[in-house]
Short mmCIF file of C-alpha atoms and ligand atoms in Angstrom, two decimals:
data_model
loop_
_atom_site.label_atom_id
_atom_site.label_comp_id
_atom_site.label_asym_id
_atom_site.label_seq_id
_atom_site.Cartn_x
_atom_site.Cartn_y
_atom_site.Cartn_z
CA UNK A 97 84.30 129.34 101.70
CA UNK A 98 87.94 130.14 100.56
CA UNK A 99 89.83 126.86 101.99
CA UNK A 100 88.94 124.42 98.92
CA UNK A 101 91.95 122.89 97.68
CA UNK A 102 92.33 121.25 94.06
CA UNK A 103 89.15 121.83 92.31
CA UNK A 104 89.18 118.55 90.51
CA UNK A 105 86.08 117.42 87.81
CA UNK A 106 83.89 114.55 88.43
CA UNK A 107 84.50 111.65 86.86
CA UNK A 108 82.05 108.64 86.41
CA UNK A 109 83.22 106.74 83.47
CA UNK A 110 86.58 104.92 84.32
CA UNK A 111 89.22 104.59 81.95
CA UNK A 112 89.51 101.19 80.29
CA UNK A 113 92.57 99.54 80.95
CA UNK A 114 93.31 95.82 80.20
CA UNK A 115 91.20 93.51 81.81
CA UNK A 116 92.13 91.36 84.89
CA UNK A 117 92.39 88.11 83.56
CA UNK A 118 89.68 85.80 83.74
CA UNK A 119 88.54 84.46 87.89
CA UNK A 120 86.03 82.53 89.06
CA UNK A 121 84.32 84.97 91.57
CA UNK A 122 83.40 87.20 87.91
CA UNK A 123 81.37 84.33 86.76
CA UNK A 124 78.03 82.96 87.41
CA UNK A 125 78.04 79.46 88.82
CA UNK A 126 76.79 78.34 85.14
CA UNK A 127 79.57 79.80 83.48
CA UNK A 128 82.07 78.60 85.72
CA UNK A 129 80.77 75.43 85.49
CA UNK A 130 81.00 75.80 81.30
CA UNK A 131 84.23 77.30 81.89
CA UNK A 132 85.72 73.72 83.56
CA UNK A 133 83.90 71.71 80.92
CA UNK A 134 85.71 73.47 78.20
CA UNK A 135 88.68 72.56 80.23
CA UNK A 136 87.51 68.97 79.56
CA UNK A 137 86.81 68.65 83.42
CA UNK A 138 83.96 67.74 84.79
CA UNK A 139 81.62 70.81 85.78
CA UNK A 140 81.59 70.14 89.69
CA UNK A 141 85.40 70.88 89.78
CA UNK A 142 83.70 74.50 89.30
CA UNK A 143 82.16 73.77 92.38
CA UNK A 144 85.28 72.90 94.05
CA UNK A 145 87.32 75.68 92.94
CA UNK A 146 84.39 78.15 94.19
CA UNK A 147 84.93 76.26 97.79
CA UNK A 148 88.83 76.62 98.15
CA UNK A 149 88.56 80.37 96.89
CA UNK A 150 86.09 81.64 99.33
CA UNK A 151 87.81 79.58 102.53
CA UNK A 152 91.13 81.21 100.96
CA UNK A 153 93.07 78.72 99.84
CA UNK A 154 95.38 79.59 97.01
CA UNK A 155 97.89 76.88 97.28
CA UNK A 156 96.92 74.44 94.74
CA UNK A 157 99.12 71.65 96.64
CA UNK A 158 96.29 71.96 99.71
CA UNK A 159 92.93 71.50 96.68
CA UNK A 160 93.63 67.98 97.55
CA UNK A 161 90.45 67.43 96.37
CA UNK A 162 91.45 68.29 92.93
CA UNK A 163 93.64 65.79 90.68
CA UNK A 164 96.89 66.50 91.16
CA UNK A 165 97.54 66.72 87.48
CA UNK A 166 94.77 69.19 86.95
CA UNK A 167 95.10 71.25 89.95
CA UNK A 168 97.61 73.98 88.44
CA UNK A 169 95.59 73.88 85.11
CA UNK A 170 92.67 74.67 86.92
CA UNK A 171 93.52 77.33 89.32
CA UNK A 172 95.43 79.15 86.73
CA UNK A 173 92.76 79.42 84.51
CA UNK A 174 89.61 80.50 87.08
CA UNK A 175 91.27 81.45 90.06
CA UNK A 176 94.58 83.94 89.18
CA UNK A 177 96.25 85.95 92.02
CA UNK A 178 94.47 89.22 91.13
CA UNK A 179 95.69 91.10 94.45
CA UNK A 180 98.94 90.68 95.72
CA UNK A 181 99.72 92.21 99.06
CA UNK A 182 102.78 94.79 99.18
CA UNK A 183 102.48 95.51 102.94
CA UNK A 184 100.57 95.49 105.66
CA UNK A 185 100.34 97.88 108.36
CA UNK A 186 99.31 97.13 111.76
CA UNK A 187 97.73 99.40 114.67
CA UNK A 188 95.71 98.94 117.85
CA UNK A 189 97.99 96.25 119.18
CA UNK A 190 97.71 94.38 115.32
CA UNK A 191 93.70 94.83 115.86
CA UNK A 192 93.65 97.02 112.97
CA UNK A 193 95.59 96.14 109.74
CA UNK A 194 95.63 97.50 106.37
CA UNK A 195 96.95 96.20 103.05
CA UNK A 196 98.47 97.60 100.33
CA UNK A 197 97.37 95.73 97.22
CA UNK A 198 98.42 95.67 93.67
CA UNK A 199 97.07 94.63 90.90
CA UNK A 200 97.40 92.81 87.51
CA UNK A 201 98.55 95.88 85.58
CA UNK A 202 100.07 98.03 88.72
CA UNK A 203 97.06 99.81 90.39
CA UNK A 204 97.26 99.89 94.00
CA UNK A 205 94.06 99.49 96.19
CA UNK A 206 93.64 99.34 100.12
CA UNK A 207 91.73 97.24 102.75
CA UNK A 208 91.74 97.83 106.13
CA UNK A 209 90.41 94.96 108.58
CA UNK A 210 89.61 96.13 111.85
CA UNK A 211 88.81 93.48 114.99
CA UNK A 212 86.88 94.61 117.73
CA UNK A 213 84.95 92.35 120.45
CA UNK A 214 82.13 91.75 118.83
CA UNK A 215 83.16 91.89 115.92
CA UNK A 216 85.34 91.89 112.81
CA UNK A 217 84.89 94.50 109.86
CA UNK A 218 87.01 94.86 106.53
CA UNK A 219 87.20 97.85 104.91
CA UNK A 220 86.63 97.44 101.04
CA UNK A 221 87.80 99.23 97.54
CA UNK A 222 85.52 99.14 94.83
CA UNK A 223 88.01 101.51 92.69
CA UNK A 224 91.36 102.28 92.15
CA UNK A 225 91.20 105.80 93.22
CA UNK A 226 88.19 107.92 93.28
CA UNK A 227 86.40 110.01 90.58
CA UNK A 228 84.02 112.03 92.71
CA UNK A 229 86.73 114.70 93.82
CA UNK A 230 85.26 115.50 97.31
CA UNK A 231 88.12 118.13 98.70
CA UNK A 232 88.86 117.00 101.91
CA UNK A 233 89.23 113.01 100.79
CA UNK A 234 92.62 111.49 100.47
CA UNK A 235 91.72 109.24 97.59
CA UNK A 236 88.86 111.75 96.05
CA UNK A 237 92.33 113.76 95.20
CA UNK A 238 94.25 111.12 93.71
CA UNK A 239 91.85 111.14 90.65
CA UNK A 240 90.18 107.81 89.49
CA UNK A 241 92.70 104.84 87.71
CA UNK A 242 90.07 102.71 87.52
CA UNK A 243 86.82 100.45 88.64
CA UNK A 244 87.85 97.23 90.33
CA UNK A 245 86.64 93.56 88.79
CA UNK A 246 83.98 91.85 91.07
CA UNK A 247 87.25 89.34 91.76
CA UNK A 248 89.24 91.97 92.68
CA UNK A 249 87.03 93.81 95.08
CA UNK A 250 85.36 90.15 96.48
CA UNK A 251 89.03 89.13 97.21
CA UNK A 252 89.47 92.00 99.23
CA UNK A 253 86.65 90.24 101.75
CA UNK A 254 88.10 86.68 101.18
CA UNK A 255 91.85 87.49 101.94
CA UNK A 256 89.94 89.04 105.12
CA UNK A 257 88.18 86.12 105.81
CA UNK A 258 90.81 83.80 106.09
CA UNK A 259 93.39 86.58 107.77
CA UNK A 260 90.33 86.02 110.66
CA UNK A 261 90.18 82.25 110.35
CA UNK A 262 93.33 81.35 110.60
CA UNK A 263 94.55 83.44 113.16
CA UNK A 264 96.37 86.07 112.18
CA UNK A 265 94.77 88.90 113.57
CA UNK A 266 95.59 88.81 117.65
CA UNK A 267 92.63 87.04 119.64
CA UNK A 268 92.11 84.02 118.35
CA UNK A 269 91.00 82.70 115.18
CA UNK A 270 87.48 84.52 114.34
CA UNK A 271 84.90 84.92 111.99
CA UNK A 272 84.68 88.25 109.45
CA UNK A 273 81.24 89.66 110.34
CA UNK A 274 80.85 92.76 108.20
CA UNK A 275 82.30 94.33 105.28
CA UNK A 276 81.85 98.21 104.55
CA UNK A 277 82.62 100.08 101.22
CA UNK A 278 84.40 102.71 102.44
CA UNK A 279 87.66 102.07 101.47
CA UNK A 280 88.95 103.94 98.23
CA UNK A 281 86.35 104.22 95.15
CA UNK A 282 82.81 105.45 94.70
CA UNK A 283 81.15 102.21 95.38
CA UNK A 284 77.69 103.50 93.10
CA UNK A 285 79.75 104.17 90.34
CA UNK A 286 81.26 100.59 89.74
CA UNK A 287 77.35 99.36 90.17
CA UNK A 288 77.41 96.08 88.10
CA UNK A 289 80.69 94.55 89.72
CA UNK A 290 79.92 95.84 93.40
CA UNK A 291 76.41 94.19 92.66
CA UNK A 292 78.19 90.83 92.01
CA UNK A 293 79.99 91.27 94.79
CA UNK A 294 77.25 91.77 97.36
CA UNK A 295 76.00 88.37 95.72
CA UNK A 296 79.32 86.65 96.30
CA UNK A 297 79.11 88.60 100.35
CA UNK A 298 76.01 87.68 101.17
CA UNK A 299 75.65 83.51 99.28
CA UNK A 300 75.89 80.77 101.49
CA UNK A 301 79.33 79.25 101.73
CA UNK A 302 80.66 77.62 100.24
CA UNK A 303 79.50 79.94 96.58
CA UNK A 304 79.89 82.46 98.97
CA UNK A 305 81.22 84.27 102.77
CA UNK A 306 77.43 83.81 103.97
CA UNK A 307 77.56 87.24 105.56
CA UNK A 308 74.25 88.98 106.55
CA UNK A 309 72.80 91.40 105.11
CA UNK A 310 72.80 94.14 107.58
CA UNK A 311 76.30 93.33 107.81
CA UNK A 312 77.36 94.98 104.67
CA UNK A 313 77.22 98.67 104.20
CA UNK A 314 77.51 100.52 101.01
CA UNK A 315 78.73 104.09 101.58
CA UNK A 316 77.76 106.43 98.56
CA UNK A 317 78.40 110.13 98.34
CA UNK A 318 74.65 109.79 96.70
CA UNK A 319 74.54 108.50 93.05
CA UNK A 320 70.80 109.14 92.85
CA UNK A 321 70.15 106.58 89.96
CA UNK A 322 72.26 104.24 91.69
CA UNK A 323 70.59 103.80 94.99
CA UNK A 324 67.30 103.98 93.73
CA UNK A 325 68.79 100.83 91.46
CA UNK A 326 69.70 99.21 94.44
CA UNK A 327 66.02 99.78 96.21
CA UNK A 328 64.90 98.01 93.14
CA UNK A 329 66.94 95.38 93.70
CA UNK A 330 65.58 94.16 97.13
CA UNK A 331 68.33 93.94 98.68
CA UNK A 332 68.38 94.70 102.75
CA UNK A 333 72.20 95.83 102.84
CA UNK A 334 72.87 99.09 104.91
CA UNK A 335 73.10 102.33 102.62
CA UNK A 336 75.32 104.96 104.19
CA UNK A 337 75.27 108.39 102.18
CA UNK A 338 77.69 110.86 102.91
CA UNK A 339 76.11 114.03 103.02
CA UNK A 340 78.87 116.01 105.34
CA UNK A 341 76.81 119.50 105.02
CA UNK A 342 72.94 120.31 105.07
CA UNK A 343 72.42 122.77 103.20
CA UNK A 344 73.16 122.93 99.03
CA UNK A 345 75.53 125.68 98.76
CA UNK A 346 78.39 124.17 101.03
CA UNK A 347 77.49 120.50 99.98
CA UNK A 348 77.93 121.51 96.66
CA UNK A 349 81.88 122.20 97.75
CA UNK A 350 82.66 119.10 99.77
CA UNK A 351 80.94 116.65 97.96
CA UNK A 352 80.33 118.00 94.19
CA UNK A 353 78.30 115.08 92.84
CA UNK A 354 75.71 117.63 94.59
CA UNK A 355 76.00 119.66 91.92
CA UNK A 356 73.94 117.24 90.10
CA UNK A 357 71.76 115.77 92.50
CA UNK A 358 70.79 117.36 95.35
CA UNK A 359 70.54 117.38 99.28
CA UNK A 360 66.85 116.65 99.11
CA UNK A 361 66.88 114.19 96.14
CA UNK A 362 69.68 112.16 97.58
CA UNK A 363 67.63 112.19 101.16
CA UNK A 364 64.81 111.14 98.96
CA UNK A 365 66.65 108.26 97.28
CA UNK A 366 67.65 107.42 100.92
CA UNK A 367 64.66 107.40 102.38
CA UNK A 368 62.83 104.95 99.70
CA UNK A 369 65.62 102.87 100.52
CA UNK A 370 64.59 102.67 103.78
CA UNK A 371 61.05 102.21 103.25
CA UNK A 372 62.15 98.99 101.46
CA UNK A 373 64.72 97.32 103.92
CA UNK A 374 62.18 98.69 106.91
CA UNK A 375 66.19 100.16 108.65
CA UNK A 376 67.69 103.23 108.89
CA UNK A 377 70.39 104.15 106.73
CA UNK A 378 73.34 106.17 107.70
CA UNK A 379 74.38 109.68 107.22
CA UNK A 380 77.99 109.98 107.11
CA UNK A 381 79.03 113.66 108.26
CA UNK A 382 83.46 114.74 108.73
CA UNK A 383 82.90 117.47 111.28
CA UNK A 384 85.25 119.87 109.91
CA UNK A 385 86.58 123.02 111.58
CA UNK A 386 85.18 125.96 110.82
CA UNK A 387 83.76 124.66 107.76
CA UNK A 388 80.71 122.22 108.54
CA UNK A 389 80.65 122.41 112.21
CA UNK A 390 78.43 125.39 113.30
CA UNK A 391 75.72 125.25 115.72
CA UNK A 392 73.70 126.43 112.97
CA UNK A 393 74.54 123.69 110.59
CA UNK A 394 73.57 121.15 113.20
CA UNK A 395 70.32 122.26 113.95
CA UNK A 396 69.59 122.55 110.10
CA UNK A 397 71.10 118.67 109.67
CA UNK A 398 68.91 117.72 112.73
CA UNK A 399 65.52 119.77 110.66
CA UNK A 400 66.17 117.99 107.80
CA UNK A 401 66.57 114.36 109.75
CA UNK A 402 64.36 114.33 112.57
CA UNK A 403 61.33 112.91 110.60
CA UNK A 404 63.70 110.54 108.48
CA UNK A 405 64.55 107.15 109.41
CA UNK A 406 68.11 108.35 109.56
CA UNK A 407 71.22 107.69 111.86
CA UNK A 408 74.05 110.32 111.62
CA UNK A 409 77.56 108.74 112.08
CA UNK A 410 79.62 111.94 112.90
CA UNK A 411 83.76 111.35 111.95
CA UNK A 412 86.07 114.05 113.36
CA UNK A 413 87.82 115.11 110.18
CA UNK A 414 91.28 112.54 109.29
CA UNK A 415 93.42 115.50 107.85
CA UNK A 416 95.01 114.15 104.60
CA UNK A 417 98.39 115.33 103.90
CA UNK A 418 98.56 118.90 102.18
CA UNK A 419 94.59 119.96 103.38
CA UNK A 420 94.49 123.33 105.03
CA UNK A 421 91.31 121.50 107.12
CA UNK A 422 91.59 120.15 110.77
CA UNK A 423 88.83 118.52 112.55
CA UNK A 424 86.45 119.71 114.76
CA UNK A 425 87.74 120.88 118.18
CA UNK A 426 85.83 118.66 121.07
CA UNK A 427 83.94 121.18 122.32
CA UNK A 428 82.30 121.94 119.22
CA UNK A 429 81.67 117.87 118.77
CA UNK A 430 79.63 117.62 121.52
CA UNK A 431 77.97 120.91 120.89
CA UNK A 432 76.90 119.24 117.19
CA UNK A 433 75.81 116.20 118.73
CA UNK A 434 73.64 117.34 121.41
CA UNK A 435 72.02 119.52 119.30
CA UNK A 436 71.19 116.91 117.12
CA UNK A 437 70.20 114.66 119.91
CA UNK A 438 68.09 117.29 121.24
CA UNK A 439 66.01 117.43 117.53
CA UNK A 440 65.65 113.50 118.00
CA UNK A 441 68.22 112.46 115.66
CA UNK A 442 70.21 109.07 117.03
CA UNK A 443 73.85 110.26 116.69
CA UNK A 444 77.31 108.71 117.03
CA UNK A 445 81.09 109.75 116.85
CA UNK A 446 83.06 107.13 114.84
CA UNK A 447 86.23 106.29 116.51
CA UNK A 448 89.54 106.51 114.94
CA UNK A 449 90.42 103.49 113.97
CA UNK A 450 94.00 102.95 111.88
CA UNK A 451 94.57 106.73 112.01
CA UNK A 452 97.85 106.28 112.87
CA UNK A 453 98.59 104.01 109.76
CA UNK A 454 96.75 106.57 106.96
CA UNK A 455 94.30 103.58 107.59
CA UNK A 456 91.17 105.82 108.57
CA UNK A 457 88.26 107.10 106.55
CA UNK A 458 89.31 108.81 103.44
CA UNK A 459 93.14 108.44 104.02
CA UNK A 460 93.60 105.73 101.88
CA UNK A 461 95.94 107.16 98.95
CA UNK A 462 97.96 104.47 97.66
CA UNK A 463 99.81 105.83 95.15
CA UNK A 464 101.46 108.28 97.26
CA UNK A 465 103.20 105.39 98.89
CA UNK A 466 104.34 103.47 96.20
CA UNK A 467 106.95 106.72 94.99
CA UNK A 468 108.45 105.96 98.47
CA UNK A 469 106.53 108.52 100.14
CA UNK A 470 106.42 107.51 103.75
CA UNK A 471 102.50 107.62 105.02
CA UNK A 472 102.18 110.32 107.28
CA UNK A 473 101.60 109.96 111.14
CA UNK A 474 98.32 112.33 111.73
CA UNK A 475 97.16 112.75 115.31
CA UNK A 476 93.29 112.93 115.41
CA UNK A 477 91.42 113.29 118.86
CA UNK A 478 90.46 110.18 120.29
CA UNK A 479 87.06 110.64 120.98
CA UNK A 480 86.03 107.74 122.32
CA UNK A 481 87.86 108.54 125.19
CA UNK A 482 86.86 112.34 125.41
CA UNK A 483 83.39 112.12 125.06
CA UNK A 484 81.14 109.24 126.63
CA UNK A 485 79.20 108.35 123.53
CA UNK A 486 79.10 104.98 122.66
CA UNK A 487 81.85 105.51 119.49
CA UNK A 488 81.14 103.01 116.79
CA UNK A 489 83.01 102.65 113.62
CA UNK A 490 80.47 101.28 111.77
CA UNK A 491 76.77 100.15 112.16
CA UNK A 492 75.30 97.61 113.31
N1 SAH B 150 82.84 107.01 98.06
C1 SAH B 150 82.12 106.47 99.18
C2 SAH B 150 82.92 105.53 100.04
C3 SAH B 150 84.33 105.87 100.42
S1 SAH B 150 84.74 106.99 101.69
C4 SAH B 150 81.57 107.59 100.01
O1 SAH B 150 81.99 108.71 99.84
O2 SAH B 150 80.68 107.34 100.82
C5 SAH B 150 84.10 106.47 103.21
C6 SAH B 150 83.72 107.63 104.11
O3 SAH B 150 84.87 108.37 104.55
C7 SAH B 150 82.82 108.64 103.41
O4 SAH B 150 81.79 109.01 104.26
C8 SAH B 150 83.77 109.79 103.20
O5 SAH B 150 83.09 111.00 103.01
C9 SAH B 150 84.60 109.75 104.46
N2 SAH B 150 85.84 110.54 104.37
C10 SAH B 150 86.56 110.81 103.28
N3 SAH B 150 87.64 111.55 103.59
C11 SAH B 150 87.60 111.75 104.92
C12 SAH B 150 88.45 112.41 105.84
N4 SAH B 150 89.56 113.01 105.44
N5 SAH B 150 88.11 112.40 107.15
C13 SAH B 150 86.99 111.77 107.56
N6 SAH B 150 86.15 111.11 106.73
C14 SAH B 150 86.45 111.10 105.43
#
């Protein structure tokens, strides 16, 4: 293969930077409560802080609740504005929005919330950038800045909580069902702060958004150590890995964590996952022209699957601005998905959500559009329309 663009290292320590300043949502419910004791409060106020924060109130005027003399003392000190939108950016009739976010000391992240029907799913980023240099990925080229706090990436969720509840997304106001880390960051490589968030996702209100836990997917590009962590763990979130090729030699181009642990170990890792939670997990696969896309690669993908309790979400490349890579032409979509069909593989083509607004799997690239770079417009097939699949965007 001759197409790979930057060759960049992978990186899996994060810089250290100066630390967000000190939230609520980064404490356990002890410490908090210590935290407003010190404050020479009473330790429910910790209690009551926790409640505004995950309904998403931030006006202290409206934690009527609180003593009025106390209230900016209190929200100051455990619940800062760590993420402070820039813009959003709307699409499918305002069904699809993403936010530019920055934070405490400049990084930019993304979210993307995305209403459907049933349902309404926000788009998470665990890091500021990405470290794990896959080719073809927006943010995997913009290098890592740095891991997110929990707070950070937990008010990601929150601030798409209460964009459903109080209306602002068109529909009606609605409930935030799921929450997927696919948004910009290696999810596995900020464990211990996307492991306090999944606690703050799936608690009870009001410690918590009470979301279930098939409803949250963590999308890894397979940090071995990591999922087998999160097996141990006992939690039943959905793991998605993103393999994107079957076989060693091209994985070991597109996603070049491969290079240290391999197709069958991260399939392994996978599969004990699955074992646990008793579901399938996901296989995330960019059909790329030319490159991943052969007849020959599907049947191998469908080999190595067919006896694993797998799903394969196929995505029809997003081009990211400067990549010599298209996606897959239709025909050679539905010649990859029947023949993985036909080896007994359940299969679907994620739909394009937010392409239109860089707001699409692995476009997210914030700093470009901070130096006043406008996002670029790329047109992606719809395939929802093209091929009668059932196209989902995320699982279920
Ligand atoms: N680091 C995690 C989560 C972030 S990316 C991971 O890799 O799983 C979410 C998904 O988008 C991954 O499956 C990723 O491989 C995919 N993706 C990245 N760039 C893409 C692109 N240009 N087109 C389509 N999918 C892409």
């Amino acid at each position: 293969m001759d197409t790979v663009m930057t060759v960049l290292p992978l990186v899996f320590e994060a810089p250290r930077r100066t630390k967000p300043p000190r939230h609520l949502a980064d404490l356990t419910r002890a410490e908090a409560r210590a935290a407003v004791v010190e404050l020479g409060q009473p330790a429910f106020r910790a209690d009551q802080l926790a409640r505004h924060f995950y309904a998403g109130v931030t006006d202290p005027e409206q934690m009527t609740d609180l003593p009025a003399a106390s209230r900016a003392e209190l929200t100051e000190a455990l619940l800062p504005g760590l993420l402070t939108p820039v813009r959003h950016q709307s699409a499918d009739g305002g069904r699809t929005r993403k936010t530019l976010w920055r934070l405490h000391d400049g990084a930019l992240v993304e979210s993307v919330l995305m209403r459907y029907p049933e349902r309404a799913t926000v788009c998470i980023s665990s890091q500021a950038g990405c470290g794990m240099a896959c080719p073809f990925c927006a943010t995997g080229q913009s290098g890592l800045t740095r891991n997110l706090s929990a707070a950070e990436i937990i008010g990601q969720a929150v601030a798409a909580a209460a964009a459903m509840a109080n209306g602002e997304i068109p529909g009606g106001p609605g409930r935030l069902s799921n929450v997927v880390f696919m948004g910009m960051g290696e999810p596995l490589a900020n464990y211990a702060r996307v492991r306090k968030t999944l606690d703050a996702l799936l608690t009870p209100a009001p410690h918590g958004l009470g979301l279930a836990q098939r409803s949250v997917t963590v999308s890894t590009v397979g940090v071995v150590p990591a999922i087998r962590k999160l097996t141990e763990e006992g939690l039943n979130v959905t793991l998605a890995v993103s393999l994107h090729a079957p076989d060693d030699e091209l994985r070991d181009e597109l996603v070049p964590i491969n290079t240290r642990w391999k197709v069958d170990e991260v399939l392994g890792a996978a599969d004990d996952f699955a074992r646990r939670t008793g579901r399938r997990y996901s296989i995330e696969y960019a059909l790329i022209r030319d490159i991943n896309d052969q007849p020959f690669r599907a049947d191998l993908l469908g080999k190595l699957l067919a006896k694993r309790l797998a799903h394969v979400n196929l995505i029809p490349l997003n081009p990211t601005p400067g990549s010599k890579w298209d996606a897959s032409p239709l025909p050679a979509q539905r010649e990859f998905v029947a023949r993985l069909r036909a080896a007994g593989v359940p299969t679907t083509v994620r739909d394009t959500r937010g392409s239109d607004i860089d707001g699409a799997c692995g476009q997210l690239a914030a700093a470009d559009q901070v130096d006043g770079v406008p996002s670029v417009a790329v047109p992606v097939p719809t395939v929802e329309d093209a091929v009668p699949l059932g196209a989902e965007s995320d699982q279920d």
